[in-house]
Amino acid sequence: MKKIPRRVWLEISRDVLTSNFNAVSNKVSPCEVMPVLKANSYGLGVLPIAETLKEAGAMRFGVAEPYEALQLLPLERSIHILSSILPEEVEPMIEAGITIPVASLESAQLINRTAEKLHKFATVHFKVDTGMGRLGILYNDAYETISKAHGLPGLISEGIFSHFSMAYERTSPVTLEQINKFKTLLMQLSKAGKHFKYVHIANSDAINNFPESYHPPFNMVRTGINLHGAFDAEGNRSIPIQPAISLKTRLTAVRKLPAGSCIGYGHTYKLKEKTRIGTISAGYADGLPLSLSNQGNVIIRDRLCPIIGRVSMDYTNVSLKDAPEAQVGDDVTCLGATESNCITIESWAELKNTHPYEIICSFGNRVERRYI
Ligand SMILES: Cc1ncc(COP(=O)(O)O)c(C=O)c1O
């Protein structure tokens, strides 16, 4: 049977991913950049993105949990679990050579015992909670815990890291407090002869807002959203990155509806005049936020076409008043840029009253990922 092209697709530009990686690398040089590719690279498809970033020079990747770590083994790069590890996951992760986070003395001891049993070494990075309030060794316990764990014979204590809770807010004292606490701890550990090859704390927000997070003692950063070409909703945008993704679909129907016609579920829009209406083949199942209803736009033939009525699961209606030549089958840009128009992830996030991360992670299963 002849292959039918998919109705909705994401175009993910490998060139833009590469140039974004280079832009972040230039900004933080000589720090190393660890791309964070958790959640299937924020939903965009982890393997092609990892391959692209490996070609761009990435030496390691960060993920959230073991399943994601194992997926990346074929790339033959260091894979770091950044969050947590369950006891039964320790052995397979050591076997696979994954870099494991240490978040307690008990966990360090278990990793050590397991490594010795396997006649292997486990590479670990100590995860310190300097104020994120989520995972890691509590700051007040960190010196003691790390001092005890650092020399365990089965461990290669390669790194130490922490994570920011609100580095998007330049004026908040919280991030500087986290940095200062971390530096104090490093100094104490250094005095006791405990040193680390890699010291890292910065995420995208910090790289944009807190230069002190990518200067010594820090020598690595972890970045996710900036590689995909988006910024957090708040804070500076100080890296010259480009949007790497466009969401596209097709125009599946064009109809002229008389004045007074009501459009879609709930009849939330009533035509004031006879209007050419287009129906595009994408809805909230594909990641179009419901809040675009009567508020957002799509681009057809390089013209902005307002969404009218409520976004439904599979289809969305738009006014073709400003694109009179639009025809069934036309490509429709829901997110992304054309020659003279652009719809950004950030603008969707604002309409949905959320942050860009949720938008990027919300494209549906039906959406084909095309790497171009
Ligand atoms: C521990 C850790 N480091 C780094 C990142 C990368 O964050 P961002 O996408 O904001 O750069 C994340 C993602 O939330 C994370 O959980």
Tab-separated table of C-alpha atoms and ligand atoms in Angstrom:
chain	number	residue	atom	x	y	z
A	1	MET	CA	0.000	0.000	0.000
A	2	LYS	CA	1.220	3.484	-0.839
A	3	LYS	CA	2.621	5.251	2.219
A	4	ILE	CA	0.394	8.077	3.391
A	5	PRO	CA	2.202	11.060	4.895
A	6	ARG	CA	1.281	11.810	8.486
A	7	ARG	CA	-1.121	14.671	9.104
A	8	VAL	CA	0.764	16.310	11.957
A	9	TRP	CA	4.502	16.486	12.338
A	10	LEU	CA	7.260	18.189	14.227
A	11	GLU	CA	10.234	19.371	12.261
A	12	ILE	CA	13.307	19.239	14.440
A	13	SER	CA	16.302	20.930	12.879
A	14	ARG	CA	19.570	19.118	13.467
A	15	ASP	CA	21.494	22.173	12.269
A	16	VAL	CA	19.745	24.383	14.790
A	17	LEU	CA	20.338	21.863	17.592
A	18	THR	CA	24.018	21.924	16.680
A	19	SER	CA	24.203	25.703	16.526
A	20	ASN	CA	22.355	25.973	19.855
A	21	PHE	CA	24.822	23.519	21.425
A	22	ASN	CA	27.678	25.627	20.050
A	23	ALA	CA	26.061	28.845	21.312
A	24	VAL	CA	25.753	27.439	24.837
A	25	SER	CA	29.298	26.039	24.674
A	26	ASN	CA	30.694	29.410	23.581
A	27	LYS	CA	28.833	31.171	26.355
A	28	VAL	CA	30.126	28.923	29.143
A	29	SER	CA	33.568	28.045	27.745
A	30	PRO	CA	35.777	26.489	29.072
A	31	CYS	CA	33.019	24.660	30.968
A	32	GLU	CA	31.842	21.430	29.378
A	33	VAL	CA	28.181	21.242	28.312
A	34	MET	CA	26.156	18.201	29.320
A	35	PRO	CA	22.944	18.049	27.254
A	36	VAL	CA	19.999	16.995	29.405
A	37	LEU	CA	17.882	14.600	27.356
A	38	LYS	CA	15.440	13.290	29.927
A	39	ALA	CA	11.817	12.430	29.127
A	40	ASN	CA	12.743	11.318	25.600
A	41	SER	CA	14.615	14.576	25.101
A	42	TYR	CA	11.686	16.641	26.348
A	43	GLY	CA	9.364	14.534	24.186
A	44	LEU	CA	11.137	15.238	20.907
A	45	GLY	CA	12.863	11.889	20.391
A	46	VAL	CA	16.022	11.100	22.275
A	47	LEU	CA	18.193	9.064	19.897
A	48	PRO	CA	18.294	11.356	16.855
A	49	ILE	CA	18.817	14.344	19.121
A	50	ALA	CA	21.584	12.611	21.069
A	51	GLU	CA	23.280	11.550	17.826
A	52	THR	CA	23.166	15.126	16.552
A	53	LEU	CA	24.621	16.490	19.773
A	54	LYS	CA	27.287	13.799	19.862
A	55	GLU	CA	28.355	14.895	16.390
A	56	ALA	CA	28.379	18.472	17.672
A	57	GLY	CA	30.854	17.409	20.340
A	58	ALA	CA	28.823	16.419	23.416
A	59	MET	CA	30.837	14.027	25.574
A	60	ARG	CA	28.068	13.063	28.006
A	61	PHE	CA	24.308	13.154	28.445
A	62	GLY	CA	22.069	13.620	31.469
A	63	VAL	CA	18.807	11.747	32.000
A	64	ALA	CA	16.317	11.300	34.824
A	65	GLU	CA	16.243	7.540	35.350
A	66	PRO	CA	17.652	4.139	34.352
A	67	TYR	CA	15.344	3.333	31.438
A	68	GLU	CA	16.388	6.556	29.767
A	69	ALA	CA	20.036	5.902	30.557
A	70	LEU	CA	20.017	2.461	28.924
A	71	GLN	CA	18.462	3.856	25.765
A	72	LEU	CA	21.559	6.007	25.257
A	73	LEU	CA	24.171	3.258	25.636
A	74	PRO	CA	24.652	2.798	21.868
A	75	LEU	CA	26.060	6.325	21.705
A	76	GLU	CA	29.141	5.266	23.656
A	77	ARG	CA	29.253	8.431	25.709
A	78	SER	CA	29.060	8.928	29.489
A	79	ILE	CA	25.463	8.758	30.628
A	80	HIS	CA	24.538	10.422	33.911
A	81	ILE	CA	21.418	9.756	35.905
A	82	LEU	CA	20.740	13.145	37.466
A	83	SER	CA	17.901	12.392	39.842
A	84	SER	CA	17.622	9.249	41.931
A	85	ILE	CA	18.310	5.543	41.930
A	86	LEU	CA	16.333	2.731	43.546
A	87	PRO	CA	18.186	-0.121	45.290
A	88	GLU	CA	17.294	-2.718	42.669
A	89	GLU	CA	18.528	-0.420	39.911
A	90	VAL	CA	22.053	-0.144	41.292
A	91	GLU	CA	23.434	-3.410	39.930
A	92	PRO	CA	22.214	-3.032	36.328
A	93	MET	CA	23.419	0.566	36.246
A	94	ILE	CA	26.909	-0.400	37.408
A	95	GLU	CA	26.945	-3.262	34.900
A	96	ALA	CA	26.040	-0.795	32.153
A	97	GLY	CA	28.662	1.744	33.228
A	98	ILE	CA	26.142	4.503	33.905
A	99	THR	CA	27.209	7.406	36.151
A	100	ILE	CA	25.063	7.212	39.260
A	101	PRO	CA	23.914	10.008	41.586
A	102	VAL	CA	24.675	9.528	45.272
A	103	ALA	CA	21.989	11.053	47.451
A	104	SER	CA	22.708	9.384	50.829
A	105	LEU	CA	25.398	7.473	52.690
A	106	GLU	CA	23.285	4.298	52.589
A	107	SER	CA	23.023	4.573	48.829
A	108	ALA	CA	26.785	5.144	48.511
A	109	GLN	CA	27.417	2.060	50.653
A	110	LEU	CA	25.042	-0.049	48.579
A	111	ILE	CA	26.648	1.148	45.337
A	112	ASN	CA	30.077	0.348	46.809
A	113	ARG	CA	29.080	-3.155	47.955
A	114	THR	CA	27.480	-3.913	44.612
A	115	ALA	CA	30.499	-2.669	42.676
A	116	GLU	CA	32.814	-4.827	44.779
A	117	LYS	CA	30.570	-7.850	44.256
A	118	LEU	CA	30.687	-7.266	40.500
A	119	HIS	CA	34.453	-6.632	40.566
A	120	LYS	CA	33.794	-3.274	38.950
A	121	PHE	CA	34.029	0.394	39.870
A	122	ALA	CA	30.938	2.591	39.982
A	123	THR	CA	31.348	6.149	38.753
A	124	VAL	CA	29.317	8.467	40.956
A	125	HIS	CA	28.485	12.153	41.285
A	126	PHE	CA	27.362	13.343	44.718
A	127	LYS	CA	24.043	15.170	44.511
A	128	VAL	CA	23.675	17.903	47.126
A	129	ASP	CA	20.408	19.634	47.959
A	130	THR	CA	21.521	23.246	48.432
A	131	GLY	CA	17.959	24.550	48.290
A	132	MET	CA	16.009	22.787	45.571
A	133	GLY	CA	14.101	20.807	48.177
A	134	ARG	CA	13.638	17.764	45.981
A	135	LEU	CA	16.418	15.157	45.885
A	136	GLY	CA	19.979	14.849	47.125
A	137	ILE	CA	22.031	14.864	50.308
A	138	LEU	CA	20.735	17.571	52.653
A	139	TYR	CA	23.164	20.436	52.713
A	140	ASN	CA	23.727	20.207	56.463
A	141	ASP	CA	24.663	16.521	56.179
A	142	ALA	CA	26.674	16.846	52.995
A	143	TYR	CA	30.168	17.333	54.428
A	144	GLU	CA	29.906	14.323	56.700
A	145	THR	CA	28.187	12.066	54.188
A	146	ILE	CA	30.519	12.883	51.318
A	147	SER	CA	33.611	12.655	53.534
A	148	LYS	CA	32.613	9.129	54.506
A	149	ALA	CA	31.556	8.018	51.036
A	150	HIS	CA	34.309	9.644	48.986
A	151	GLY	CA	36.957	7.041	49.699
A	152	LEU	CA	34.819	3.911	49.412
A	153	PRO	CA	36.934	1.528	47.342
A	154	GLY	CA	34.248	0.544	44.846
A	155	LEU	CA	33.443	4.143	43.929
A	156	ILE	CA	35.054	6.521	41.480
A	157	SER	CA	33.963	9.771	43.103
A	158	GLU	CA	34.130	11.711	39.885
A	159	GLY	CA	31.742	14.575	40.466
A	160	ILE	CA	29.595	16.668	42.735
A	161	PHE	CA	26.535	18.641	41.720
A	162	SER	CA	23.476	20.529	42.814
A	163	HIS	CA	20.353	21.911	41.127
A	164	PHE	CA	18.724	25.338	41.221
A	165	SER	CA	15.143	25.950	42.177
A	166	MET	CA	14.579	29.405	40.651
A	167	ALA	CA	17.541	30.559	38.626
A	168	TYR	CA	15.143	32.305	36.230
A	169	GLU	CA	14.845	35.099	38.803
A	170	ARG	CA	17.950	37.246	38.681
A	171	THR	CA	16.888	39.427	41.592
A	172	SER	CA	16.074	36.620	44.005
A	173	PRO	CA	18.740	35.864	46.631
A	174	VAL	CA	17.938	32.143	46.519
A	175	THR	CA	20.262	31.201	43.652
A	176	LEU	CA	23.252	33.079	45.041
A	177	GLU	CA	22.619	31.449	48.403
A	178	GLN	CA	22.658	28.038	46.713
A	179	ILE	CA	25.909	28.891	44.925
A	180	ASN	CA	27.526	30.163	48.114
A	181	LYS	CA	26.496	27.114	50.096
A	182	PHE	CA	27.862	24.837	47.415
A	183	LYS	CA	31.165	26.726	47.246
A	184	THR	CA	31.510	26.583	51.037
A	185	LEU	CA	30.966	22.838	50.985
A	186	LEU	CA	33.514	22.410	48.193
A	187	MET	CA	36.055	24.402	50.170
A	188	GLN	CA	35.509	22.302	53.278
A	189	LEU	CA	35.813	19.091	51.276
A	190	SER	CA	38.895	20.364	49.489
A	191	LYS	CA	40.564	21.164	52.812
A	192	ALA	CA	39.891	17.565	53.806
A	193	GLY	CA	41.541	16.361	50.608
A	194	LYS	CA	38.318	15.485	48.758
A	195	HIS	CA	38.468	16.715	45.184
A	196	PHE	CA	36.241	16.177	42.168
A	197	LYS	CA	36.916	16.127	38.470
A	198	TYR	CA	33.494	17.604	37.658
A	199	VAL	CA	31.632	20.251	39.623
A	200	HIS	CA	28.306	21.385	38.203
A	201	ILE	CA	25.201	23.289	39.170
A	202	ALA	CA	23.971	25.394	36.221
A	203	ASN	CA	20.871	24.652	34.146
A	204	SER	CA	19.700	26.839	31.235
A	205	ASP	CA	18.205	29.473	33.538
A	206	ALA	CA	21.443	29.835	35.448
A	207	ILE	CA	23.523	30.112	32.284
A	208	ASN	CA	21.296	32.976	31.179
A	209	ASN	CA	21.074	34.746	34.504
A	210	PHE	CA	23.972	33.807	36.788
A	211	PRO	CA	27.450	33.849	35.186
A	212	GLU	CA	28.925	32.833	38.542
A	213	SER	CA	27.326	29.398	38.008
A	214	TYR	CA	29.653	28.584	35.112
A	215	HIS	CA	32.891	30.002	36.445
A	216	PRO	CA	35.319	28.155	38.760
A	217	PRO	CA	34.914	26.058	40.793
A	218	PHE	CA	32.255	24.971	38.289
A	219	ASN	CA	33.557	23.276	35.164
A	220	MET	CA	30.423	21.775	33.649
A	221	VAL	CA	26.837	22.914	32.957
A	222	ARG	CA	23.690	20.893	32.273
A	223	THR	CA	21.346	22.316	29.701
A	224	GLY	CA	18.095	21.129	28.177
A	225	ILE	CA	15.573	23.715	27.113
A	226	ASN	CA	18.069	26.093	25.482
A	227	LEU	CA	19.295	23.316	23.187
A	228	HIS	CA	15.765	22.968	21.908
A	229	GLY	CA	15.774	26.670	21.188
A	230	ALA	CA	13.442	27.866	23.923
A	231	PHE	CA	13.871	29.897	27.080
A	232	ASP	CA	12.127	29.719	30.396
A	233	ALA	CA	9.205	32.126	30.705
A	234	GLU	CA	11.087	34.498	33.003
A	235	GLY	CA	14.642	35.773	33.178
A	236	ASN	CA	17.287	36.954	30.726
A	237	ARG	CA	17.695	35.543	27.249
A	238	SER	CA	21.402	35.994	26.918
A	239	ILE	CA	22.358	33.151	24.563
A	240	PRO	CA	21.852	33.538	20.793
A	241	ILE	CA	19.843	30.346	20.278
A	242	GLN	CA	17.218	29.684	17.581
A	243	PRO	CA	13.956	27.726	17.807
A	244	ALA	CA	14.773	24.159	16.775
A	245	ILE	CA	11.219	22.863	16.342
A	246	SER	CA	8.178	23.631	14.212
A	247	LEU	CA	4.783	21.935	14.536
A	248	LYS	CA	3.025	21.523	11.226
A	249	THR	CA	-0.179	20.040	9.895
A	250	ARG	CA	-2.425	20.214	6.820
A	251	LEU	CA	-5.520	22.145	5.905
A	252	THR	CA	-8.190	19.440	5.523
A	253	ALA	CA	-11.300	21.453	4.696
A	254	VAL	CA	-12.210	24.880	3.376
A	255	ARG	CA	-15.814	26.032	3.609
A	256	LYS	CA	-17.731	29.273	3.321
A	257	LEU	CA	-20.037	29.653	6.287
A	258	PRO	CA	-22.838	32.231	6.433
A	259	ALA	CA	-23.018	35.098	8.918
A	260	GLY	CA	-24.448	33.927	12.235
A	261	SER	CA	-22.881	30.434	12.023
A	262	CYS	CA	-21.591	29.149	15.342
A	263	ILE	CA	-18.233	27.407	15.342
A	264	GLY	CA	-17.265	24.185	17.137
A	265	TYR	CA	-17.947	22.679	20.550
A	266	GLY	CA	-19.748	25.012	22.881
A	267	HIS	CA	-20.499	27.507	20.095
A	268	THR	CA	-17.896	29.847	21.546
A	269	TYR	CA	-17.588	31.851	18.307
A	270	LYS	CA	-20.309	33.285	16.068
A	271	LEU	CA	-19.488	34.597	12.597
A	272	LYS	CA	-20.378	38.245	12.095
A	273	GLU	CA	-20.182	37.893	8.317
A	274	LYS	CA	-19.945	35.252	5.663
A	275	THR	CA	-16.439	33.838	6.143
A	276	ARG	CA	-14.087	31.324	4.556
A	277	ILE	CA	-13.240	28.883	7.329
A	278	GLY	CA	-10.432	26.356	7.247
A	279	THR	CA	-10.240	23.207	9.349
A	280	ILE	CA	-6.728	22.106	10.191
A	281	SER	CA	-5.858	18.555	11.130
A	282	ALA	CA	-4.443	19.134	14.615
A	283	GLY	CA	-5.978	19.536	18.022
A	284	TYR	CA	-5.200	19.192	21.668
A	285	ALA	CA	-4.293	15.512	21.208
A	286	ASP	CA	-1.353	16.794	19.187
A	287	GLY	CA	-0.307	19.375	21.749
A	288	LEU	CA	-2.287	22.448	20.698
A	289	PRO	CA	-3.290	23.958	24.022
A	290	LEU	CA	-7.026	24.312	24.530
A	291	SER	CA	-6.296	27.867	25.590
A	292	LEU	CA	-5.510	28.752	21.978
A	293	SER	CA	-9.280	28.612	21.429
A	294	ASN	CA	-10.363	32.012	20.066
A	295	GLN	CA	-6.916	33.369	20.970
A	296	GLY	CA	-4.106	31.741	19.005
A	297	ASN	CA	-3.130	31.779	15.343
A	298	VAL	CA	-1.668	29.427	12.773
A	299	ILE	CA	0.258	30.364	9.647
A	300	ILE	CA	-1.054	29.393	6.215
A	301	ARG	CA	0.634	30.652	3.058
A	302	ASP	CA	2.749	32.918	5.235
A	303	ARG	CA	-0.352	34.650	6.654
A	304	LEU	CA	-1.507	34.597	10.264
A	305	CYS	CA	-4.920	32.929	10.475
A	306	PRO	CA	-6.777	33.315	13.782
A	307	ILE	CA	-8.097	30.221	15.538
A	308	ILE	CA	-11.854	30.539	15.930
A	309	GLY	CA	-13.992	28.464	18.232
A	310	ARG	CA	-12.704	25.838	20.597
A	311	VAL	CA	-9.660	23.701	19.756
A	312	SER	CA	-10.924	20.120	19.658
A	313	MET	CA	-9.056	16.831	19.986
A	314	ASP	CA	-8.146	16.337	16.334
A	315	TYR	CA	-9.236	19.426	14.440
A	316	THR	CA	-9.185	23.175	14.834
A	317	ASN	CA	-11.014	25.855	12.868
A	318	VAL	CA	-9.317	28.972	11.591
A	319	SER	CA	-10.460	32.027	9.702
A	320	LEU	CA	-9.041	32.209	6.172
A	321	LYS	CA	-10.038	35.850	5.747
A	322	ASP	CA	-6.409	36.927	5.425
A	323	ALA	CA	-5.330	33.898	3.363
A	324	PRO	CA	-7.972	33.931	0.601
A	325	GLU	CA	-5.927	31.709	-1.710
A	326	ALA	CA	-5.557	28.885	0.914
A	327	GLN	CA	-6.566	25.460	-0.403
A	328	VAL	CA	-7.266	22.034	1.039
A	329	GLY	CA	-3.939	20.222	1.496
A	330	ASP	CA	-1.899	23.327	2.270
A	331	ASP	CA	0.766	23.017	4.934
A	332	VAL	CA	-0.122	24.790	8.148
A	333	THR	CA	2.485	26.039	10.633
A	334	CYS	CA	1.068	25.837	14.132
A	335	LEU	CA	4.373	26.624	15.831
A	336	GLY	CA	7.461	27.971	14.178
A	337	ALA	CA	8.482	30.534	11.596
A	338	THR	CA	7.676	31.206	7.959
A	339	GLU	CA	9.134	33.969	5.831
A	340	SER	CA	7.294	36.815	7.528
A	341	ASN	CA	5.526	35.302	10.521
A	342	CYS	CA	6.469	33.386	13.630
A	343	ILE	CA	4.598	31.614	16.426
A	344	THR	CA	6.782	30.822	19.407
A	345	ILE	CA	6.667	28.189	22.132
A	346	GLU	CA	6.861	31.047	24.599
A	347	SER	CA	3.684	32.643	23.165
A	348	TRP	CA	1.777	29.372	23.585
A	349	ALA	CA	3.095	29.064	27.131
A	350	GLU	CA	1.816	32.529	27.913
A	351	LEU	CA	-1.651	31.780	26.508
A	352	LYS	CA	-1.756	28.523	28.466
A	353	ASN	CA	-0.449	30.204	31.583
A	354	THR	CA	2.346	27.679	31.884
A	355	HIS	CA	6.063	27.507	31.111
A	356	PRO	CA	7.643	26.514	27.781
A	357	TYR	CA	8.823	23.153	29.216
A	358	GLU	CA	5.243	21.907	29.439
A	359	ILE	CA	4.533	22.989	25.870
A	360	ILE	CA	7.593	21.150	24.509
A	361	CYS	CA	6.799	18.001	26.506
A	362	SER	CA	3.147	17.933	25.389
A	363	PHE	CA	3.258	17.000	21.724
A	364	GLY	CA	1.086	13.930	21.214
A	365	ASN	CA	1.958	10.413	20.083
A	366	ARG	CA	0.273	10.958	16.733
A	367	VAL	CA	2.747	13.699	15.893
A	368	GLU	CA	5.524	12.387	13.673
A	369	ARG	CA	8.986	13.592	14.658
A	370	ARG	CA	10.941	14.530	11.537
A	371	TYR	CA	14.623	15.325	11.930
A	372	ILE	CA	15.704	17.587	9.132
B	1	LIG	C1	19.070	17.976	37.491
B	1	LIG	C2	18.790	18.755	36.254
B	1	LIG	N1	19.782	19.426	35.664
B	1	LIG	C3	19.590	20.148	34.539
B	1	LIG	C4	18.352	20.234	33.959
B	1	LIG	C5	18.192	21.038	32.693
B	1	LIG	O1	17.277	22.062	32.839
B	1	LIG	P1	16.991	23.105	31.654
B	1	LIG	O2	16.146	22.405	30.656
B	1	LIG	O3	16.254	24.174	32.349
B	1	LIG	O4	18.294	23.516	31.114
B	1	LIG	C6	17.274	19.575	34.550
B	1	LIG	C7	15.925	19.709	33.996
B	1	LIG	O5	14.974	20.033	34.638
B	1	LIG	C8	17.498	18.811	35.724
B	1	LIG	O6	16.511	18.146	36.321
